[in-house]
GROMACS .gro file of C-alpha atoms in nm:
model
  322
    1MET     CA    1 -10.817   2.275  -5.036
    2TRP     CA    2 -11.046   2.495  -5.245
    3GLU     CA    3 -11.020   2.237  -5.524
    4VAL     CA    4 -11.110   1.965  -5.274
    5VAL     CA    5 -11.414   2.159  -5.156
    6CYS     CA    6 -11.528   2.269  -5.503
    7SER     CA    7 -11.480   1.923  -5.654
    8LEU     CA    8 -11.691   1.772  -5.375
    9CYS     CA    9 -11.968   2.012  -5.480
   10ARG     CA   10 -11.929   1.906  -5.844
   11LEU     CA   11 -11.967   1.542  -5.740
   12GLN     CA   12 -12.303   1.623  -5.582
   13SER     CA   13 -12.454   1.790  -5.887
   14ARG     CA   14 -12.482   1.737  -6.262
   15GLU     CA   15 -12.352   2.085  -6.342
   16GLY     CA   16 -12.094   2.120  -6.617
   17GLU     CA   17 -12.134   1.770  -6.758
   18ALA     CA   18 -11.924   1.851  -7.066
   19VAL     CA   19 -11.636   1.967  -6.845
   20PHE     CA   20 -11.663   1.746  -6.537
   21GLY     CA   21 -11.858   1.442  -6.658
   22THR     CA   22 -11.562   1.216  -6.736
   23TRP     CA   23 -11.384   1.314  -6.416
   24ARG     CA   24 -11.702   1.264  -6.214
   25ARG     CA   25 -11.757   0.909  -6.340
   26HIS     CA   26 -11.396   0.808  -6.275
   27ALA     CA   27 -11.399   0.976  -5.933
   28VAL     CA   28 -11.708   0.787  -5.817
   29THR     CA   29 -11.550   0.457  -5.927
   30ARG     CA   30 -11.220   0.530  -5.755
   31LEU     CA   31 -11.387   0.642  -5.433
   32SER     CA   32 -11.582   0.318  -5.398
   33ARG     CA   33 -11.265   0.109  -5.384
   34PRO     CA   34 -11.054   0.207  -5.081
   35ASP     CA   35 -11.324   0.310  -4.834
   36PRO     CA   36 -11.698   0.326  -4.913
   37GLY     CA   37 -11.747   0.557  -4.613
   38LEU     CA   38 -11.498   0.815  -4.736
   39LEU     CA   39 -11.736   1.017  -4.952
   40PRO     CA   40 -12.024   1.029  -4.697
   41THR     CA   41 -11.776   1.157  -4.435
   42LEU     CA   42 -11.676   1.451  -4.652
   43ARG     CA   43 -12.022   1.520  -4.794
   44SER     CA   44 -12.151   1.568  -4.440
   45LEU     CA   45 -11.905   1.861  -4.405
   46VAL     CA   46 -11.937   1.990  -4.763
   47PRO     CA   47 -12.304   1.963  -4.855
   48LEU     CA   48 -12.425   2.116  -5.178
   49GLY     CA   49 -12.568   2.422  -5.009
   50PRO     CA   50 -12.512   2.781  -4.901
   51TYR     CA   51 -12.237   2.725  -4.645
   52ILE     CA   52 -11.897   2.553  -4.644
   53PRO     CA   53 -11.700   2.558  -4.317
   54ASP     CA   54 -11.413   2.807  -4.340
   55PHE     CA   55 -11.170   2.578  -4.158
   56LEU     CA   56 -11.160   2.345  -4.460
   57THR     CA   57 -10.993   2.615  -4.671
   58PRO     CA   58 -10.715   2.771  -4.458
   59ALA     CA   59 -10.554   3.089  -4.586
   60GLU     CA   60 -10.199   2.950  -4.560
   61PRO     CA   61 -10.233   2.576  -4.625
   62GLY     CA   62  -9.866   2.501  -4.707
   63VAL     CA   63  -9.670   2.401  -5.015
   64ASP     CA   64  -9.831   2.068  -5.099
   65PRO     CA   65 -10.154   1.871  -5.037
   66GLU     CA   66 -10.010   1.694  -4.732
   67ASP     CA   67  -9.929   2.026  -4.568
   68ALA     CA   68 -10.274   2.156  -4.654
   69ILE     CA   69 -10.448   1.862  -4.489
   70ASP     CA   70 -10.218   1.889  -4.186
   71THR     CA   71 -10.319   2.255  -4.155
   72VAL     CA   72 -10.688   2.163  -4.162
   73LEU     CA   73 -10.636   1.898  -3.894
   74SER     CA   74 -10.455   2.148  -3.670
   75THR     CA   75 -10.757   2.382  -3.663
   76SER     CA   76 -10.829   2.507  -3.312
   77PRO     CA   77 -11.131   2.360  -3.129
   78GLY     CA   78 -11.279   2.710  -3.111
   79ARG     CA   79 -11.277   2.746  -3.490
   80LEU     CA   80 -11.409   2.392  -3.538
   81ARG     CA   81 -11.693   2.454  -3.294
   82HIS     CA   82 -11.780   2.789  -3.453
   83ASP     CA   83 -11.789   2.657  -3.810
   84LEU     CA   84 -11.970   2.332  -3.732
   85THR     CA   85 -12.232   2.517  -3.529
   86MET     CA   86 -12.297   2.736  -3.833
   87LEU     CA   87 -12.313   2.429  -4.057
   88SER     CA   88 -12.563   2.260  -3.826
   89GLY     CA   89 -12.792   2.556  -3.885
   90VAL     CA   90 -12.828   2.472  -4.255
   91THR     CA   91 -12.799   2.092  -4.263
   92ALA     CA   92 -12.830   1.793  -4.032
   93LEU     CA   93 -12.490   1.671  -3.911
   94PRO     CA   94 -12.394   1.312  -3.816
   95SER     CA   95 -12.312   1.237  -3.454
   96TRP     CA   96 -11.935   1.207  -3.508
   97THR     CA   97 -11.911   1.579  -3.585
   98VAL     CA   98 -12.003   1.658  -3.224
   99GLU     CA   99 -11.667   1.521  -3.110
  100LEU     CA  100 -11.498   1.679  -3.412
  101ALA     CA  101 -11.622   2.018  -3.289
  102ASP     CA  102 -11.433   1.952  -2.964
  103GLY     CA  103 -11.113   1.868  -3.152
  104LYS     CA  104 -11.114   1.505  -3.039
  105ARG     CA  105 -10.841   1.284  -3.183
  106MET     CA  106 -11.053   1.008  -3.340
  107PRO     CA  107 -11.285   1.228  -3.548
  108LEU     CA  108 -10.986   1.435  -3.661
  109HIS     CA  109 -10.815   1.112  -3.767
  110ARG     CA  110 -11.131   1.014  -3.954
  111LEU     CA  111 -11.139   1.349  -4.131
  112GLY     CA  112 -10.769   1.328  -4.220
  113ARG     CA  113 -10.806   0.978  -4.359
  114ALA     CA  114 -11.103   1.089  -4.567
  115LEU     CA  115 -10.922   1.397  -4.704
  116HIS     CA  116 -10.609   1.200  -4.794
  117GLY     CA  117 -10.813   0.922  -4.955
  118TYR     CA  118 -11.027   1.168  -5.148
  119PHE     CA  119 -10.733   1.365  -5.282
  120ASP     CA  120 -10.538   1.055  -5.386
  121ALA     CA  121 -10.840   0.898  -5.557
  122THR     CA  122 -10.993   1.197  -5.735
  123LEU     CA  123 -10.748   1.488  -5.765
  124ALA     CA  124 -10.397   1.342  -5.770
  125PRO     CA  125 -10.452   1.171  -6.110
  126VAL     CA  126 -10.552   1.503  -6.269
  127TRP     CA  127 -10.350   1.743  -6.055
  128GLN     CA  128 -10.096   1.831  -6.324
  129ASP     CA  129 -10.362   1.911  -6.585
  130LEU     CA  130 -10.563   2.103  -6.328
  131ARG     CA  131 -10.265   2.311  -6.218
  132GLU     CA  132 -10.167   2.387  -6.577
  133GLN     CA  133 -10.509   2.539  -6.639
  134VAL     CA  134 -10.499   2.734  -6.314
  135ASP     CA  135 -10.146   2.858  -6.396
  136ALA     CA  136 -10.267   2.964  -6.742
  137ASP     CA  137 -10.541   3.171  -6.577
  138VAL     CA  138 -10.286   3.332  -6.345
  139GLN     CA  139 -10.084   3.439  -6.648
  140VAL     CA  140 -10.395   3.601  -6.795
  141ARG     CA  141 -10.450   3.797  -6.474
  142VAL     CA  142 -10.084   3.902  -6.461
  143ARG     CA  143 -10.105   4.039  -6.814
  144GLN     CA  144 -10.421   4.230  -6.722
  145LEU     CA  145 -10.250   4.374  -6.415
  146VAL     CA  146  -9.934   4.473  -6.599
  147GLY     CA  147 -10.120   4.613  -6.898
  148GLY     CA  148 -10.398   4.804  -6.727
  149GLY     CA  149 -10.339   4.803  -6.353
  150THR     CA  150 -10.566   4.683  -6.075
  151GLU     CA  151 -10.884   4.810  -6.241
  152ALA     CA  152 -10.815   4.608  -6.558
  153LEU     CA  153 -10.759   4.300  -6.344
  154LEU     CA  154 -11.085   4.347  -6.153
  155ARG     CA  155 -11.283   4.420  -6.469
  156GLY     CA  156 -11.153   4.099  -6.623
  157LEU     CA  157 -11.260   3.865  -6.343
  158PRO     CA  158 -11.530   3.621  -6.457
  159THR     CA  159 -11.885   3.686  -6.331
  160ALA     CA  160 -11.768   4.007  -6.158
  161ARG     CA  161 -11.861   4.369  -6.229
  162TRP     CA  162 -11.627   4.649  -6.123
  163GLU     CA  163 -11.808   4.968  -6.017
  164PRO     CA  164 -11.541   5.170  -5.832
  165PRO     CA  165 -11.490   5.134  -5.544
  166VAL     CA  166 -11.713   4.823  -5.529
  167LEU     CA  167 -11.662   4.482  -5.688
  168LEU     CA  168 -11.998   4.314  -5.750
  169PHE     CA  169 -12.061   3.949  -5.829
  170PRO     CA  170 -12.350   3.698  -5.809
  171TYR     CA  171 -12.370   3.518  -5.477
  172PRO     CA  172 -12.627   3.291  -5.308
  173ALA     CA  173 -12.709   3.559  -5.048
  174ASP     CA  174 -12.673   3.935  -5.021
  175ARG     CA  175 -12.365   4.033  -4.823
  176ASP     CA  176 -12.100   4.303  -4.811
  177LEU     CA  177 -11.732   4.229  -4.758
  178TYR     CA  178 -11.527   4.525  -4.636
  179LEU     CA  179 -11.156   4.493  -4.707
  180ALA     CA  180 -11.051   4.761  -4.457
  181GLY     CA  181 -10.708   4.790  -4.613
  182ARG     CA  182 -10.637   4.416  -4.595
  183GLY     CA  183 -10.630   4.356  -4.970
  184LEU     CA  184 -10.813   4.078  -5.154
  185ARG     CA  185 -10.672   3.733  -5.219
  186LEU     CA  186 -10.774   3.599  -5.562
  187VAL     CA  187 -10.787   3.220  -5.596
  188PRO     CA  188 -10.849   3.074  -5.943
  189SER     CA  189 -11.011   2.731  -5.924
  190PHE     CA  190 -11.077   2.467  -6.187
  191PHE     CA  191 -11.370   2.311  -5.999
  192CYS     CA  192 -11.531   2.642  -5.906
  193TRP     CA  193 -11.833   2.670  -6.135
  194ARG     CA  194 -12.017   2.977  -6.268
  195ARG     CA  195 -12.006   3.189  -5.952
  196VAL     CA  196 -11.746   3.300  -5.705
  197LEU     CA  197 -11.697   3.183  -5.347
  198THR     CA  198 -11.574   3.363  -5.037
  199LEU     CA  199 -11.501   3.287  -4.675
  200VAL     CA  200 -11.794   3.354  -4.445
  201ASP     CA  201 -11.603   3.487  -4.145
  202GLN     CA  202 -11.510   3.845  -4.229
  203ALA     CA  203 -11.231   3.843  -3.972
  204LEU     CA  204 -11.039   3.601  -4.195
  205THR     CA  205 -10.824   3.703  -4.492
  206PRO     CA  206 -11.060   3.847  -4.757
  207THR     CA  207 -11.067   3.581  -5.030
  208LEU     CA  208 -11.238   3.554  -5.367
  209VAL     CA  209 -11.240   3.214  -5.539
  210TYR     CA  210 -11.337   3.236  -5.905
  211PRO     CA  211 -11.365   2.989  -6.197
  212VAL     CA  212 -11.062   2.968  -6.423
  213ARG     CA  213 -11.092   3.122  -6.765
  214ARG     CA  214 -10.989   2.815  -6.962
  215ARG     CA  215 -11.112   2.460  -6.931
  216SER     CA  216 -11.063   2.146  -7.135
  217ALA     CA  217 -11.351   1.901  -7.162
  218GLY     CA  218 -11.300   1.556  -7.016
  219LEU     CA  219 -11.026   1.648  -6.770
  220LEU     CA  220 -10.977   1.295  -6.640
  221THR     CA  221 -10.799   1.133  -6.931
  222ALA     CA  222 -10.526   0.874  -6.893
  223THR     CA  223 -10.227   1.031  -6.724
  224ALA     CA  224 -10.002   0.772  -6.879
  225ASP     CA  225  -9.915   0.782  -7.248
  226ASP     CA  226 -10.103   0.497  -7.421
  227THR     CA  227  -9.900   0.499  -7.741
  228GLY     CA  228  -9.773   0.148  -7.677
  229ASP     CA  229  -9.414   0.264  -7.624
  230PRO     CA  230  -9.282   0.038  -7.345
  231THR     CA  231  -9.037   0.293  -7.204
  232LEU     CA  232  -9.076   0.430  -6.854
  233SER     CA  233  -9.118   0.787  -6.983
  234ALA     CA  234  -9.402   0.685  -7.214
  235LEU     CA  235  -9.577   0.502  -6.931
  236LEU     CA  236  -9.546   0.769  -6.664
  237GLY     CA  237  -9.462   1.089  -6.846
  238ARG     CA  238  -9.116   1.245  -6.852
  239THR     CA  239  -9.131   1.433  -6.521
  240ARG     CA  240  -9.277   1.145  -6.319
  241ALA     CA  241  -9.030   0.902  -6.474
  242SER     CA  242  -8.738   1.130  -6.379
  243ILE     CA  243  -8.865   1.162  -6.022
  244LEU     CA  244  -8.913   0.787  -5.985
  245GLU     CA  245  -8.569   0.715  -6.132
  246SER     CA  246  -8.407   0.963  -5.893
  247LEU     CA  247  -8.572   0.783  -5.600
  248ALA     CA  248  -8.492   0.427  -5.708
  249ASP     CA  249  -8.151   0.424  -5.537
  250ALA     CA  250  -8.207   0.698  -5.280
  251VAL     CA  251  -8.276   0.647  -4.912
  252GLY     CA  252  -8.513   0.941  -4.916
  253ARG     CA  253  -8.537   1.284  -5.075
  254SER     CA  254  -8.747   1.586  -4.993
  255THR     CA  255  -8.984   1.754  -5.237
  256SER     CA  256  -8.744   2.047  -5.284
  257GLU     CA  257  -8.447   1.815  -5.344
  258LEU     CA  258  -8.644   1.630  -5.611
  259ALA     CA  259  -8.750   1.956  -5.772
  260ARG     CA  260  -8.385   2.064  -5.801
  261SER     CA  261  -8.260   1.728  -5.926
  262VAL     CA  262  -8.531   1.694  -6.192
  263GLY     CA  263  -8.530   2.063  -6.288
  264VAL     CA  264  -8.894   2.150  -6.216
  265SER     CA  265  -9.069   2.393  -5.984
  266LEU     CA  266  -9.158   2.297  -5.627
  267PRO     CA  267  -9.536   2.289  -5.699
  268THR     CA  268  -9.481   2.066  -6.004
  269SER     CA  269  -9.260   1.831  -5.804
  270SER     CA  270  -9.527   1.810  -5.534
  271GLN     CA  271  -9.800   1.738  -5.790
  272GLN     CA  272  -9.608   1.455  -5.954
  273ILE     CA  273  -9.511   1.304  -5.617
  274SER     CA  274  -9.883   1.288  -5.526
  275VAL     CA  275  -9.963   1.098  -5.844
  276LEU     CA  276  -9.675   0.852  -5.796
  277ARG     CA  277  -9.773   0.796  -5.433
  278ALA     CA  278 -10.138   0.733  -5.530
  279ALA     CA  279 -10.017   0.472  -5.779
  280GLY     CA  280  -9.818   0.292  -5.510
  281LEU     CA  281  -9.481   0.370  -5.671
  282ILE     CA  282  -9.341   0.587  -5.391
  283VAL     CA  283  -9.399   0.633  -5.019
  284SER     CA  284  -9.363   0.948  -4.811
  285ARG     CA  285  -9.271   0.978  -4.445
  286ARG     CA  286  -9.221   1.272  -4.214
  287ASP     CA  287  -8.868   1.328  -4.081
  288GLY     CA  288  -8.882   1.617  -3.838
  289ARG     CA  289  -8.995   1.921  -4.032
  290ARG     CA  290  -8.934   1.752  -4.368
  291VAL     CA  291  -9.126   1.492  -4.567
  292LEU     CA  292  -8.897   1.240  -4.736
  293HIS     CA  293  -8.998   1.032  -5.039
  294SER     CA  294  -8.859   0.698  -5.154
  295ALA     CA  295  -8.951   0.441  -5.416
  296THR     CA  296  -9.150   0.134  -5.321
  297ARG     CA  297  -9.053  -0.217  -5.430
  298LEU     CA  298  -9.301  -0.182  -5.716
  299GLY     CA  299  -9.153   0.155  -5.811
  300ARG     CA  300  -8.797   0.022  -5.811
  301ALA     CA  301  -8.900  -0.280  -6.016
  302LEU     CA  302  -9.070  -0.052  -6.267
  303VAL     CA  303  -8.752   0.152  -6.307
  304GLU     CA  304  -8.544  -0.163  -6.349
  305SER     CA  305  -8.781  -0.299  -6.614
  306GLY     CA  306  -8.786   0.030  -6.803
  307GLY     CA  307  -9.166   0.044  -6.786
  308ARG     CA  308  -9.225  -0.302  -6.934
  309ARG     CA  309  -9.431  -0.570  -6.769
  310HIS     CA  310  -9.232  -0.747  -6.503
  311PRO     CA  311  -9.291  -1.125  -6.485
  312ASP     CA  312  -9.286  -1.138  -6.106
  313THR     CA  313  -9.457  -0.819  -5.991
  314GLY     CA  314  -9.734  -0.760  -6.244
  315ILE     CA  315  -9.631  -0.401  -6.303
  316VAL     CA  316  -9.910  -0.340  -6.552
  317ARG     CA  317 -10.116  -0.246  -6.246
  318ALA     CA  318  -9.911   0.074  -6.219
  319ARG     CA  319 -10.041   0.178  -6.555
  320SER     CA  320 -10.408   0.136  -6.465
  321GLY     CA  321 -10.337   0.281  -6.121
  322LEU     CA  322 -10.229   0.610  -6.276
   0.00000   0.00000   0.00000
């Protein structure tokens, strides 16, 4: 959810053109297709300004994007009212947010539809690359922690200055955050840019969101391999192809079952499932406490054709869809 929030901010500015420019242009194009009202809905809650509602970035969002959005939509009316009242103090809010503040079903449904549509259109296609860069930053922090302890880790955080016992960093407004023995959650973010972010409500888990150390320019490149190789793996990538093949004959498998069968981690399995779902190759449905995934007709046809163009279904759309 921090990547959702931070990427929405990047869409509203021209900052970091060398890093975000390609992604930004593709994102705007993709967002105009399914629902022209999607972006205005989210921009009303995430304006480019000094305050972002805390409820949009829950401390324990779940194991995949669907869980994260479900957690946001289950926010208590008291929290919604508190955060939206604070937001109304810095920006004008549209009328539908009044009912959202009361936890009404229709505005929550509107928010959920917007979050799902935004993620599928703008983040799912780049989620694997994004996570790889975030994971690389985590490894840097682990090495700092193992090699020099907590102080080495804090000294190495970008934009921050460690002056024991205080961690200082640039922020839009002067404020002090007292940990009171609760620890500090560090969240590396690809779309966080130049300065750190924190939650406003100090009663919540102390959190510091910081920009990742490594970035590659032009993040939004083709997620499919354009070498001309007609095989399914070349079209989708090895992991996505394996997941789609494992679902072609299955009634439905959970994210964890797919992770085990393909031999990848649970987060990686979740990332690839999001991309395949956004491309229309798989569908996901909730079954009790589990979410089960299965291949669509287009996905099954793609597996059967080995990634080549199918004369009846026009499968080349899957390539552009990724």
